[in-house]
Short mmCIF file of C-alpha atoms in Angstrom, two decimals:
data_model
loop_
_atom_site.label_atom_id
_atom_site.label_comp_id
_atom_site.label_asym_id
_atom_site.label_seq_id
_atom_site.Cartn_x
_atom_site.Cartn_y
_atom_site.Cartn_z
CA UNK A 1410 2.72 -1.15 11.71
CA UNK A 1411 2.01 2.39 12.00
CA UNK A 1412 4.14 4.84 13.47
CA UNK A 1413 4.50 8.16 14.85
CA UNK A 1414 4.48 11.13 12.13
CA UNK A 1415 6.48 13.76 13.46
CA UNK A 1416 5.94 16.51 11.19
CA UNK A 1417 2.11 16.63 11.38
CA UNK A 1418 0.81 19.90 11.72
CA UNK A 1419 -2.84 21.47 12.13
CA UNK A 1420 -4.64 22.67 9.31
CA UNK A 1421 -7.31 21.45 7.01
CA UNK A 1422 -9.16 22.01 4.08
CA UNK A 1423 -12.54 21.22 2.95
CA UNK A 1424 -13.54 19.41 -0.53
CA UNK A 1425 -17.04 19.12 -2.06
CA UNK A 1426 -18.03 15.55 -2.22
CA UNK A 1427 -21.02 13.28 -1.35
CA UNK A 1428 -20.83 10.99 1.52
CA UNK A 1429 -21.39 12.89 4.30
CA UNK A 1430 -22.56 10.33 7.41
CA UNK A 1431 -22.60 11.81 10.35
CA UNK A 1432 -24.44 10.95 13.24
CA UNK A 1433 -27.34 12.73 15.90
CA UNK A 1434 -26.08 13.62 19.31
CA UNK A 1435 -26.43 10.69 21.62
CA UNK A 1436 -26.77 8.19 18.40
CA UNK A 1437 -23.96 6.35 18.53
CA UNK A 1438 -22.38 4.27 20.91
CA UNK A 1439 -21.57 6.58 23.82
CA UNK A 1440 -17.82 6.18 26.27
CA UNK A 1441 -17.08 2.78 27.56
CA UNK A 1442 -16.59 2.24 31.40
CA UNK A 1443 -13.81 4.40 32.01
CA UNK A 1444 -11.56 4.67 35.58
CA UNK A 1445 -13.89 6.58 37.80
CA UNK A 1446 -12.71 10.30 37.61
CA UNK A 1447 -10.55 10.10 34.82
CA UNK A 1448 -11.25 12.20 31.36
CA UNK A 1449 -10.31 11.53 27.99
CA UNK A 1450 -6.92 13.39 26.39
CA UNK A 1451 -8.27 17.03 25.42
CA UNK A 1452 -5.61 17.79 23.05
CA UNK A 1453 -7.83 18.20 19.86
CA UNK A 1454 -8.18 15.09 17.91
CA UNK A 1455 -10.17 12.49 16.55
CA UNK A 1456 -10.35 8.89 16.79
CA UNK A 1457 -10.78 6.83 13.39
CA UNK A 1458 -11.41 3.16 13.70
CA UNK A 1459 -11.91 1.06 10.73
CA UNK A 1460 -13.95 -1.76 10.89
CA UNK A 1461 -13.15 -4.63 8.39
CA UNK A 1462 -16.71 -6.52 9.13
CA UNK A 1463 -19.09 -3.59 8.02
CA UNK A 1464 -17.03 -1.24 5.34
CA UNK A 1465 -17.52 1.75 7.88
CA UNK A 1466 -15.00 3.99 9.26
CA UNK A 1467 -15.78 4.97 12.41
CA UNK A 1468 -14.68 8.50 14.03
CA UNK A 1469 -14.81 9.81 17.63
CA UNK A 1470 -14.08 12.95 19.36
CA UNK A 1471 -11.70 12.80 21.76
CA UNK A 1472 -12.89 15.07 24.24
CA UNK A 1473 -16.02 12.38 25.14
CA UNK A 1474 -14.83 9.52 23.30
CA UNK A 1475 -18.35 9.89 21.44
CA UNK A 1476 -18.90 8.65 17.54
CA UNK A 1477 -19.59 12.38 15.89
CA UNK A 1478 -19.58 10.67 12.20
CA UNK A 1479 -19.91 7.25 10.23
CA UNK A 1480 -18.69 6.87 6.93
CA UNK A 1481 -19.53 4.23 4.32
CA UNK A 1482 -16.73 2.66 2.27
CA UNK A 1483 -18.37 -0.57 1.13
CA UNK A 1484 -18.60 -1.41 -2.82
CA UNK A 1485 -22.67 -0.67 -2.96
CA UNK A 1486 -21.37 3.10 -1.62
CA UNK A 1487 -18.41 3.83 -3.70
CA UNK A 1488 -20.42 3.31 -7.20
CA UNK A 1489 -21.41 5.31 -9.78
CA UNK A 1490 -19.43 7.62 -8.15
CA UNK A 1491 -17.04 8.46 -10.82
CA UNK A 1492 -14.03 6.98 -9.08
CA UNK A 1493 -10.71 6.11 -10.83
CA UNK A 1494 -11.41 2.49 -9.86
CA UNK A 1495 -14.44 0.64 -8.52
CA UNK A 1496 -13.92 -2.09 -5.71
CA UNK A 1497 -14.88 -6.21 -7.12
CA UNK A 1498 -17.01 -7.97 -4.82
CA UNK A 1499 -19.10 -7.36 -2.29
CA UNK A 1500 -16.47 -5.72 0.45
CA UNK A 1501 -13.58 -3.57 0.31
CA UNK A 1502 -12.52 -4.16 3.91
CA UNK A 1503 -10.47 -1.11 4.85
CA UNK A 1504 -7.36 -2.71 6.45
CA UNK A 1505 -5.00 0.67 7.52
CA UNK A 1506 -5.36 3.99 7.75
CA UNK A 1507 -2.78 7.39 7.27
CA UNK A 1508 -3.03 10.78 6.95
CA UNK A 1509 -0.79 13.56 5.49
CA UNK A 1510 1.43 15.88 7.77
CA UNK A 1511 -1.33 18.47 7.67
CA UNK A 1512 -3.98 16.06 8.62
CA UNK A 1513 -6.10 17.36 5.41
CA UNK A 1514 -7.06 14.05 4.07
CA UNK A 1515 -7.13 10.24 5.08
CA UNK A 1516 -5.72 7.08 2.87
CA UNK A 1517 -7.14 4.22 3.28
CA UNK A 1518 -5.85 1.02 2.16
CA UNK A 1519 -8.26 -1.60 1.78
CA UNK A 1520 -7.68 -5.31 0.67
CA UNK A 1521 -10.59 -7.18 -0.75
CA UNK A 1522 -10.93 -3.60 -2.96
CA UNK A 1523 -7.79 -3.83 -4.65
CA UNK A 1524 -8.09 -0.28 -3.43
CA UNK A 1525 -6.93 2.65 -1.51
CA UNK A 1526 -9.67 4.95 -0.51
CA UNK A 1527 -9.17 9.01 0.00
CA UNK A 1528 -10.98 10.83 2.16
CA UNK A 1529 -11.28 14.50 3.00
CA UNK A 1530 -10.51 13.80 6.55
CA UNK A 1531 -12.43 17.39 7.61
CA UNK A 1532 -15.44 16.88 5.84
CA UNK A 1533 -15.41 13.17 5.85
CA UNK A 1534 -15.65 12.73 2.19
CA UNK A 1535 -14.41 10.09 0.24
CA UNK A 1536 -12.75 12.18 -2.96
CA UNK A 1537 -11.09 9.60 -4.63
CA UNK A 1538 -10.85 5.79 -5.09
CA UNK A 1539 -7.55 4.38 -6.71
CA UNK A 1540 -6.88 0.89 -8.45
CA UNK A 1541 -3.60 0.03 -6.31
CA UNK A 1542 -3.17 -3.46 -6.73
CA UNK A 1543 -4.33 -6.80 -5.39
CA UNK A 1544 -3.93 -6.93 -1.46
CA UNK A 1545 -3.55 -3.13 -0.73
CA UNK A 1546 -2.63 -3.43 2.58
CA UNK A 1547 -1.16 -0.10 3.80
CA UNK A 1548 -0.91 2.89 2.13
CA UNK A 1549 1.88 5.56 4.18
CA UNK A 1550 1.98 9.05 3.14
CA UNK A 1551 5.96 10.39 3.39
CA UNK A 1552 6.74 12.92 5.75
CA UNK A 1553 7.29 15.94 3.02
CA UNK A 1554 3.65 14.83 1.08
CA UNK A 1555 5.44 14.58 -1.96
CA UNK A 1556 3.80 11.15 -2.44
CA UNK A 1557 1.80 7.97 -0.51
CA UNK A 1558 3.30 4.47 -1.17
CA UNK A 1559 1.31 1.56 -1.14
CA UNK A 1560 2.27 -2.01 -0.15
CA UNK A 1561 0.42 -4.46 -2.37
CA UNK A 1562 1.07 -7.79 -0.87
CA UNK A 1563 -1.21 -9.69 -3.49
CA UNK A 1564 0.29 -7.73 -6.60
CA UNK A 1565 3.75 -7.68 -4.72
CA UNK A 1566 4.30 -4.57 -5.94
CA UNK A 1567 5.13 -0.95 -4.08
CA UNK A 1568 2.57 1.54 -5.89
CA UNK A 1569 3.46 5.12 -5.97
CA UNK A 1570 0.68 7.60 -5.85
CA UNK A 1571 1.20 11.08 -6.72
CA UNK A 1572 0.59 14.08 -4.28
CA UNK A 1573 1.77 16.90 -6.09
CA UNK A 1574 -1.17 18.81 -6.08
CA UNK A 1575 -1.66 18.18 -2.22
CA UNK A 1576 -1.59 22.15 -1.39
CA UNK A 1577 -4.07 23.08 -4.10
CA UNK A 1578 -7.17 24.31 -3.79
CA UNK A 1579 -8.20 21.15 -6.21
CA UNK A 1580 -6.01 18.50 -5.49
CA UNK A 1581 -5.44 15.45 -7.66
CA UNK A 1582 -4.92 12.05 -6.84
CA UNK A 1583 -2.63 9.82 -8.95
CA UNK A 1584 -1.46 6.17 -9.64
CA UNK A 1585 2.07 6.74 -10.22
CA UNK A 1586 5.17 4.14 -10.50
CA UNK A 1587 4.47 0.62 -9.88
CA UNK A 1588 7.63 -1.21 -8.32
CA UNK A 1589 7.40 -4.92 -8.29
CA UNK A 1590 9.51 -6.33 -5.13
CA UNK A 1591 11.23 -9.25 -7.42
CA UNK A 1592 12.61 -6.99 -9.72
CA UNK A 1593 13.90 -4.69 -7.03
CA UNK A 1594 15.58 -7.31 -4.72
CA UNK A 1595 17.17 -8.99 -8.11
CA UNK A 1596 20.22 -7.13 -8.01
CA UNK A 1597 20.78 -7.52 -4.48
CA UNK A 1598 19.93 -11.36 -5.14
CA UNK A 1599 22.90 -11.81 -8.09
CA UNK A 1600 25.38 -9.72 -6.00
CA UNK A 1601 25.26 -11.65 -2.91
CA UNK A 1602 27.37 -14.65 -3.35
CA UNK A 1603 25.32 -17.10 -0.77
CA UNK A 1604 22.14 -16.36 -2.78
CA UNK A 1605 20.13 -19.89 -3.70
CA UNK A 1606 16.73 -19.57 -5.01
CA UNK A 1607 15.40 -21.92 -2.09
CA UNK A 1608 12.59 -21.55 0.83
CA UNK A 1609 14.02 -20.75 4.23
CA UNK A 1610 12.74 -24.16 5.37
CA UNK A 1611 15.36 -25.56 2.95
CA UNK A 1612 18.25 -22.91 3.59
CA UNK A 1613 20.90 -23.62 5.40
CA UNK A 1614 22.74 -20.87 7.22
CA UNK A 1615 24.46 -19.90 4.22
CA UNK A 1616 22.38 -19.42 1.89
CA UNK A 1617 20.39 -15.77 1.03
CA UNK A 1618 16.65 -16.78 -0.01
CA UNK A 1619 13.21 -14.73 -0.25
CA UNK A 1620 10.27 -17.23 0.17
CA UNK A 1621 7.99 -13.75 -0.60
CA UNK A 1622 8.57 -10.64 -2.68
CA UNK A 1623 5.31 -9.31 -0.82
CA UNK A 1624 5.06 -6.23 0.81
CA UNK A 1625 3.74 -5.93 4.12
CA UNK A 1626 3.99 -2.82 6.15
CA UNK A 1627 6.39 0.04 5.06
CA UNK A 1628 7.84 3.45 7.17
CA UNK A 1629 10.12 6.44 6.08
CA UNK A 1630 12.88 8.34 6.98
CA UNK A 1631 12.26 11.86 8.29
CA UNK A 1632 13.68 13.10 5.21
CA UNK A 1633 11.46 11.34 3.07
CA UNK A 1634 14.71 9.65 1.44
CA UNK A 1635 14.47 5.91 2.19
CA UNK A 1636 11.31 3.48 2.90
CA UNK A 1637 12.16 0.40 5.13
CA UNK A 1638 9.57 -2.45 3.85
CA UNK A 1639 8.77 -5.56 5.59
CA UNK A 1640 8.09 -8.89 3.24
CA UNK A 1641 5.44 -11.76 4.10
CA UNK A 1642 2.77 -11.89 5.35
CA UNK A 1643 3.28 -15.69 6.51
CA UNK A 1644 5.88 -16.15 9.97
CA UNK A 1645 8.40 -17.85 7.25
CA UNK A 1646 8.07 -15.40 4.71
CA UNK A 1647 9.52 -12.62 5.99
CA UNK A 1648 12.91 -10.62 5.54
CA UNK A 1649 13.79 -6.61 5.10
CA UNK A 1650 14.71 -4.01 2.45
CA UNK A 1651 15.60 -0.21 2.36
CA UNK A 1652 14.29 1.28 -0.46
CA UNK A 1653 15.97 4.47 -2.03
CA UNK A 1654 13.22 6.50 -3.17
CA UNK A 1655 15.17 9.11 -4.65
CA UNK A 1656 16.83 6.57 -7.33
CA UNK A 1657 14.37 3.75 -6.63
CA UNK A 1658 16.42 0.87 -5.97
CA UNK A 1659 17.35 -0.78 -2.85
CA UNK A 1660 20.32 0.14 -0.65
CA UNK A 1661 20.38 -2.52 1.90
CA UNK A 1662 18.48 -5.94 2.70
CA UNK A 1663 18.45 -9.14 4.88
CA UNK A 1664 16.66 -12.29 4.43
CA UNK A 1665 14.88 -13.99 6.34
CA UNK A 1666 17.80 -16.61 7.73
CA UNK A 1667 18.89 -13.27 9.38
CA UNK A 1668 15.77 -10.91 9.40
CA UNK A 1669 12.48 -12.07 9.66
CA UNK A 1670 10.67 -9.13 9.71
CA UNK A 1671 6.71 -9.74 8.33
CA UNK A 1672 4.77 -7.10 10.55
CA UNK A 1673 5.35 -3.52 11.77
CA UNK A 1674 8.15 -0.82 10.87
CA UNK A 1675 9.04 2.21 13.07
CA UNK A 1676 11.73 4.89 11.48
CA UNK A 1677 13.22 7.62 13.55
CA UNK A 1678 16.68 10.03 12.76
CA UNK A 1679 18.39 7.56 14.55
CA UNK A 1680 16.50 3.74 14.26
CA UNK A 1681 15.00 1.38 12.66
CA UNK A 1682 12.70 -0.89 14.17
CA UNK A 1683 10.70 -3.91 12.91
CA UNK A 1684 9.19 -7.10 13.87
CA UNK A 1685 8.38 -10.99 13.35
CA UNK A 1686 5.44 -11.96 14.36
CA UNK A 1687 7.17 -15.71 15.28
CA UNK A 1688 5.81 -18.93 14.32
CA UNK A 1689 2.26 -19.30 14.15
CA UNK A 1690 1.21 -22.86 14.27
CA UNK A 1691 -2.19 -23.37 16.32
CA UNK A 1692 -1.47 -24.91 19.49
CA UNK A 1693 2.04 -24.50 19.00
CA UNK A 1694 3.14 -20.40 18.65
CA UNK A 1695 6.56 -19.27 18.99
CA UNK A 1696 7.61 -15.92 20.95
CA UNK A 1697 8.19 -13.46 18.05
CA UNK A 1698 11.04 -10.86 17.62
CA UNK A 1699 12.30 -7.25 17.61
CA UNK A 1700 15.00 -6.04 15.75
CA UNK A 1701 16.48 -2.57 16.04
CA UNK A 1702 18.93 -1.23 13.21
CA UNK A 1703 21.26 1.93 13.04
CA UNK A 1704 19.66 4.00 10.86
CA UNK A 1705 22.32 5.46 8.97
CA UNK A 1706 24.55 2.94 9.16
CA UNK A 1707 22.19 0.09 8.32
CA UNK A 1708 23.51 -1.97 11.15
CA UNK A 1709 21.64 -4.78 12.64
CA UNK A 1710 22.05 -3.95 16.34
CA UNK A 1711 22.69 -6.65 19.23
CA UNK A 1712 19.84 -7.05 21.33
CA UNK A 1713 19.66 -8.97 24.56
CA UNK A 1714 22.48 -10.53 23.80
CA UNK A 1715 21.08 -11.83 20.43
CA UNK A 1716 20.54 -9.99 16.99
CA UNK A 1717 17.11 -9.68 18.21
CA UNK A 1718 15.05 -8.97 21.49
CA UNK A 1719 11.72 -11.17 22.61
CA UNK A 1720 8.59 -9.68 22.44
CA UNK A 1721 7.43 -11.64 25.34
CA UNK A 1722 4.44 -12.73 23.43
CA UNK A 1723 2.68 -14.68 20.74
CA UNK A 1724 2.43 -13.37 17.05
CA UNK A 1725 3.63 -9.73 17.49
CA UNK A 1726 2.37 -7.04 15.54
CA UNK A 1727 1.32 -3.33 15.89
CA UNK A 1728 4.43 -1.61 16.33
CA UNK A 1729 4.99 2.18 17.17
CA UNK A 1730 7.33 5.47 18.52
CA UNK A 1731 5.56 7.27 20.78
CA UNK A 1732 5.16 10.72 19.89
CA UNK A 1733 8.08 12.26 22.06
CA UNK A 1734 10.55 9.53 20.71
CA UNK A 1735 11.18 7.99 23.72
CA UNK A 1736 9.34 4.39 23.79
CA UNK A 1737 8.49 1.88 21.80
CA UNK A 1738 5.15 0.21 21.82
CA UNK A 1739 4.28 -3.31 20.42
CA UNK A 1740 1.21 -5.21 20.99
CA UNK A 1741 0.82 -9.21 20.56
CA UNK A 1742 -2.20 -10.58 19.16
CA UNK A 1743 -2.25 -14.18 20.51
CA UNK A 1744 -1.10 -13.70 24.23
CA UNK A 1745 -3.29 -10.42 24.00
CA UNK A 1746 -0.47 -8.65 25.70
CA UNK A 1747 2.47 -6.40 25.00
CA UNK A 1748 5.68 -4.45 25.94
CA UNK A 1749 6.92 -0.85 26.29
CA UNK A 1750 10.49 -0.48 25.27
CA UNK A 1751 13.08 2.33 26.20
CA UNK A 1752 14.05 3.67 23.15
CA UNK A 1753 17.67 4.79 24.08
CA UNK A 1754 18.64 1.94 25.85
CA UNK A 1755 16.26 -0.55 24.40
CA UNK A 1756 15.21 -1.93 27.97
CA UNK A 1757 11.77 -3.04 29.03
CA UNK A 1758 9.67 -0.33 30.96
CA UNK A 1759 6.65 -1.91 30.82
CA UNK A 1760 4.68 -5.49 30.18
CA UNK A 1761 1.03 -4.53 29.35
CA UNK A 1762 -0.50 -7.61 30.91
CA UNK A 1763 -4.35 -6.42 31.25
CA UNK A 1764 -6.94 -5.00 29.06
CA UNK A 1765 -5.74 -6.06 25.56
CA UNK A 1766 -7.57 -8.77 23.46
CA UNK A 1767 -6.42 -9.62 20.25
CA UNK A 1768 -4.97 -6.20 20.13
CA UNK A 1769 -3.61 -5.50 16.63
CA UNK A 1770 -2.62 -1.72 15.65
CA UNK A 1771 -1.75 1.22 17.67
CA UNK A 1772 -1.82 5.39 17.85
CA UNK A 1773 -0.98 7.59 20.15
CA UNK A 1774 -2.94 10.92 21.34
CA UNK A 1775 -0.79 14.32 19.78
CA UNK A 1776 0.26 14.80 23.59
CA UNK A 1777 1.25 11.19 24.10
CA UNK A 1778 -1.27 10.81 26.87
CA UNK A 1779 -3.66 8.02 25.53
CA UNK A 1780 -2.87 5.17 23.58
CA UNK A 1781 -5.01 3.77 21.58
CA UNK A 1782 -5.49 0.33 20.71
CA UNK A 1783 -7.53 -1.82 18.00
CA UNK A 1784 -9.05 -5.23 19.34
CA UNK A 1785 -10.36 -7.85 16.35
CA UNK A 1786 -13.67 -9.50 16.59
CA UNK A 1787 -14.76 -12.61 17.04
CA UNK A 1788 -15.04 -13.20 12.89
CA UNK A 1789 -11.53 -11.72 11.78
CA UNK A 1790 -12.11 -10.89 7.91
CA UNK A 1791 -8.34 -10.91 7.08
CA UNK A 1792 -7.02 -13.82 8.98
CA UNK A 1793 -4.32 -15.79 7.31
CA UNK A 1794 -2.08 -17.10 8.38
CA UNK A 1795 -2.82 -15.19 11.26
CA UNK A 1796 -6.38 -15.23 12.68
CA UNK A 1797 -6.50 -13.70 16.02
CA UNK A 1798 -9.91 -13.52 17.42
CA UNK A 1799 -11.58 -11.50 20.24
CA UNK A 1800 -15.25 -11.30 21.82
CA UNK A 1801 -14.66 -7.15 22.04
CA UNK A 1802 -13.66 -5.29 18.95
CA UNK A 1803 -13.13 -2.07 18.74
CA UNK A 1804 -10.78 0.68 20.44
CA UNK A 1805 -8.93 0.41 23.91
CA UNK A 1806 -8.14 3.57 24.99
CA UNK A 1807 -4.71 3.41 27.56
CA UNK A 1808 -3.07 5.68 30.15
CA UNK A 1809 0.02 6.09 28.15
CA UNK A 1810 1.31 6.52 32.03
CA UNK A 1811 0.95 2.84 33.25
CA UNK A 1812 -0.63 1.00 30.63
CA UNK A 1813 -3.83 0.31 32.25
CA UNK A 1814 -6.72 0.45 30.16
CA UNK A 1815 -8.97 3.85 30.72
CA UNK A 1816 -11.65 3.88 28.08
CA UNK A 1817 -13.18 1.39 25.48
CA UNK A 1818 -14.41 2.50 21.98
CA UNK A 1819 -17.56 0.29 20.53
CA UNK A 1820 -18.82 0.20 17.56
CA UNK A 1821 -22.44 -0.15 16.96
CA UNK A 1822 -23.81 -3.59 16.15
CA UNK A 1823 -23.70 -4.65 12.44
CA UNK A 1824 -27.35 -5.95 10.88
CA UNK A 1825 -27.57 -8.93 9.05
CA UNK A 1826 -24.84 -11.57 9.14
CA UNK A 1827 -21.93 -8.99 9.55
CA UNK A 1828 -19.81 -9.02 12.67
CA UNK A 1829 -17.08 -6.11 13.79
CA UNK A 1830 -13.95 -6.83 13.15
CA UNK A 1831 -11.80 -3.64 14.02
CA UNK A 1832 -8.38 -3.73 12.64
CA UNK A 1833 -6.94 0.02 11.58
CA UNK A 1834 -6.95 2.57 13.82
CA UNK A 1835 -5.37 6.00 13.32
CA UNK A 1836 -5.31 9.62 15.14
CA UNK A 1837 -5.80 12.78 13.37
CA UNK A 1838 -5.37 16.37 14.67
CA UNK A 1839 -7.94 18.98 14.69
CA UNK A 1840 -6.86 21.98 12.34
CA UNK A 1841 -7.22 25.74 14.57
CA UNK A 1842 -10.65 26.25 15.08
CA UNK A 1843 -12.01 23.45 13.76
CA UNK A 1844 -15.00 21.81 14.90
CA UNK A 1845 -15.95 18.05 14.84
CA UNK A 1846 -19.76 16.64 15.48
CA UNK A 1847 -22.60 16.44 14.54
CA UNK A 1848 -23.04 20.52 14.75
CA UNK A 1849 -20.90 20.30 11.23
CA UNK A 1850 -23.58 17.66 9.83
CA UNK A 1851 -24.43 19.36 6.28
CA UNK A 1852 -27.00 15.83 5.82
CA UNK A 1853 -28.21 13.06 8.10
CA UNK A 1854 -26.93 9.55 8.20
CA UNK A 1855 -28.18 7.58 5.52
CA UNK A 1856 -29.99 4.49 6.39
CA UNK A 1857 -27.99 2.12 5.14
CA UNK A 1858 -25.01 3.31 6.60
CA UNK A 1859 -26.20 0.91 10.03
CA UNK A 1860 -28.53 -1.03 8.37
CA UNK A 1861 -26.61 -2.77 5.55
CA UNK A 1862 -27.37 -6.49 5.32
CA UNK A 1863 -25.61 -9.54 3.67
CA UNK A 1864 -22.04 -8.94 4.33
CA UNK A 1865 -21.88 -12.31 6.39
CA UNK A 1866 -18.59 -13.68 7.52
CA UNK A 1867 -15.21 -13.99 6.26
CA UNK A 1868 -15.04 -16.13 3.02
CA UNK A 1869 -13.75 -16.52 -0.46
CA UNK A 1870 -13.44 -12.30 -2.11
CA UNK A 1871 -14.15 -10.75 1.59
CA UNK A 1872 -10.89 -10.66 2.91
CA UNK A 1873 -7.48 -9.77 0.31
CA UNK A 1874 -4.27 -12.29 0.01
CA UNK A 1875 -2.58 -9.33 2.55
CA UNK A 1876 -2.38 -10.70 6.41
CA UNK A 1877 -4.17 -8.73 9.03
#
């Protein structure tokens, strides 16, 4: 669902704000049991996991894996604030996380907050909170920063927000165009001659249906010119559109009688690549699917002999390019395994068979060493129709090498009736000579930032219409 951003680069900024959580040496939960004699990748970066159970981001340095700062994004935190929007409920469960190329500030979308949630990723602020529509379920920032998109499953809309300002000293945050999915696939609907206004259950090969017009996950072109967007978020929901973002309209889609995309996206010069999670019917799962597209062309390419290639697994997922473009990663939730796939021949290199439970997104250290991988909790806050459930949330850290699992990230304990449930996870570069830790700490931790009580589980305005 995320993928690789090429054209990150290392600076940052700092912005005044409040919220400034950061935690005392030792505090926080220290490295899990790593291979004896192995370190941690020492190229510079942070670790940011977001935990869907609690409303906390969590970040960790990757030279000892440590948690260096704790930040707050629950409803009771973002008030008064003077925010565009304010989150309903009593959750905003932050769902997926991005940054811009320069790794100056974080965008989080978050579900049950209608919301998406911008953070000074240096000072670990939050600067902004925008009304982006029912379900906000990932917000992707394009490679040139010229804007963040935001797929709103619940509002099936793509929401524009405006980052014109990005490189000021003061920059604004915007709600810009609001795109809603039916009116964009319409044309494409009336031109195709096979189109029928019927479920997928109840098309026959013929016929050209959308059961959703919801977003789900959405990637760009390195130029910034064209967004491929994923629909669902059920296993029959799902299908595939290119969106022009120069004239806004859509250049190129497939239903789901021939794509049925409904989780991640990867974008490169050259491919496309996108997945179906497969059918997910307890007790009875289905294998999902990987398709892989010429980029310019728009062609659906053959894949193991099919127009598709087996993920080997139950209810596929995380999807992403690692960062030196040559292998795919995908992770699936169910089986708790995954594959590594050859991205110039498409070919297997690797089954990841150990280590994973109910792994769900993926990110890659700058230097491609680590991988590192979110694992849901035993309460999954977004669940439907997918509700993959593990007894260890948080972070696996990977040897990008073999696979094998090096290093665990665990968050600390929730109070009251809360339970982790980790879902986004996202890497961000350190700018030149920054510093992360707690010797930036300008404040201490405030105490309800791991003491907050009366979350309890999943249930009815917790978790947004979007999938996990």
């Amino acid at each position: 669902m995320t993928v690789a951003r090429p054209y990150r680069r290392l600076v940052a900024v700092v912005a005044a704000g409040l919220l400034l959580i950061l935690t005392a040496p030792g505090a926080a939960a220290g490295p899990g049991q790593g291979v004896p004699g192995d370190s941690p990748a020492r190229s510079g970066h942070e670790v940011w996991s977001l935990d869907q159970g609690t409303d906390l981001i969590h970040v960790y340095d990757s030279r000892d894996y440590r948690e260096v700062a704790t930040i707050d994004v629950s409803p009771e935190a973002l008030s008064d604030r003077g925010f565009q929007h304010e989150p309903p409920g009593d959750s905003t469960v932050p769902h997926m996380i991005d940054f811009d190329s320069k790794d100056r500030y974080a965008f989080i979308a978050a579900t049950a907050g209608e919301a998406t949630i911008v953070i000074d990723a240096r000072a670990k602020e939050v600067v902004e909170v925008l009304g982006t529509g029912a379900g906000s379920h990932m917000t992707a920032v394009t490679p040139d920063d010229s804007s963040a998109w935001v797929a709103a499953i619940g509002a099936e809309e793509l929401v524009e927000i405006e980052l014109g300002r990005l490189n000021s000293a003061r920059p604004t945050f915007e709600v810009g165009t609001r795109l809603a999915v039916e009116d964009l696939l319409a044309p494409i609907e009336e031109d195709n001659p096979d189109w029928a206004p019927v479920s997928p259950d109840e098309a026959t090969d013929d016929d050209f249906a959308y059961a959703s017009y919801s977003p789900v996950c959405h990637q760009y072109s390195p130029d910034s010119s064209e967004a491929w967007v994923t629909l669902g978020p059920g296993w029959a929901h799902g299908g595939l559109f290119v969106l022009d973002l120069d004239a806004l309209e859509v250049s190129a889609a497939w239903d789901p009688s021939e794509v049925k995309a409904n989780c991640g996206i990867s974008v490169s010069e050259e491919l496309a690549v996108a997945n179906w999670s497969g059918e997910v019917v307890e007790g009875a799962d289905t294998a999902g699917e990987w398709y892989v597209f010429d980029r310019a062309s728009k062609e659906l390419e053959e894949t193991n002999s099919a127009a598709s290639g087996d993920v080997q697994g139950l209810d596929a997922h995380g999807l992403m390019l690692n960062p030196d473009g040559s292998e795919y990663w995908m992770v699936n939730r169910s089986s708790n395994d995954g594959l590594v796939v050859n991205a110039d021949d498409r070919s297997v290199v690797r089954e990841l068979t150990s280590g994973l439970e109910a792994p769900d997104i993926l990110d890659f250290a700058p230097d491609g060493s680590r991988v590192y991988v979110s694992q849901r909790g035993p309460d999954p806050v977004s669940g439907a129709p997918h509700a993959a459930t593990g007894s260890e949330p948080g972070v696996a850290v990977l040897d990008a090498s073999n696979g094998e699992r090096v290093d665990f990230l665990t968050p600390p304990e929730p109070g009251g009736d809360a339970t982790n449930d980790i879902h986004g996870v996202g890497v961000r570069t350190l700018g030149p000579g920054e510093r992360t830790g707690p010797d930036r700490a300008a404040e201490r931790r405030p105490d309800h930032a791991t003491e907050r009580t009366g979350l309890g589980s999943a249930g009815p305005g917790r978790a947004g219409p979007g999938r996990p």
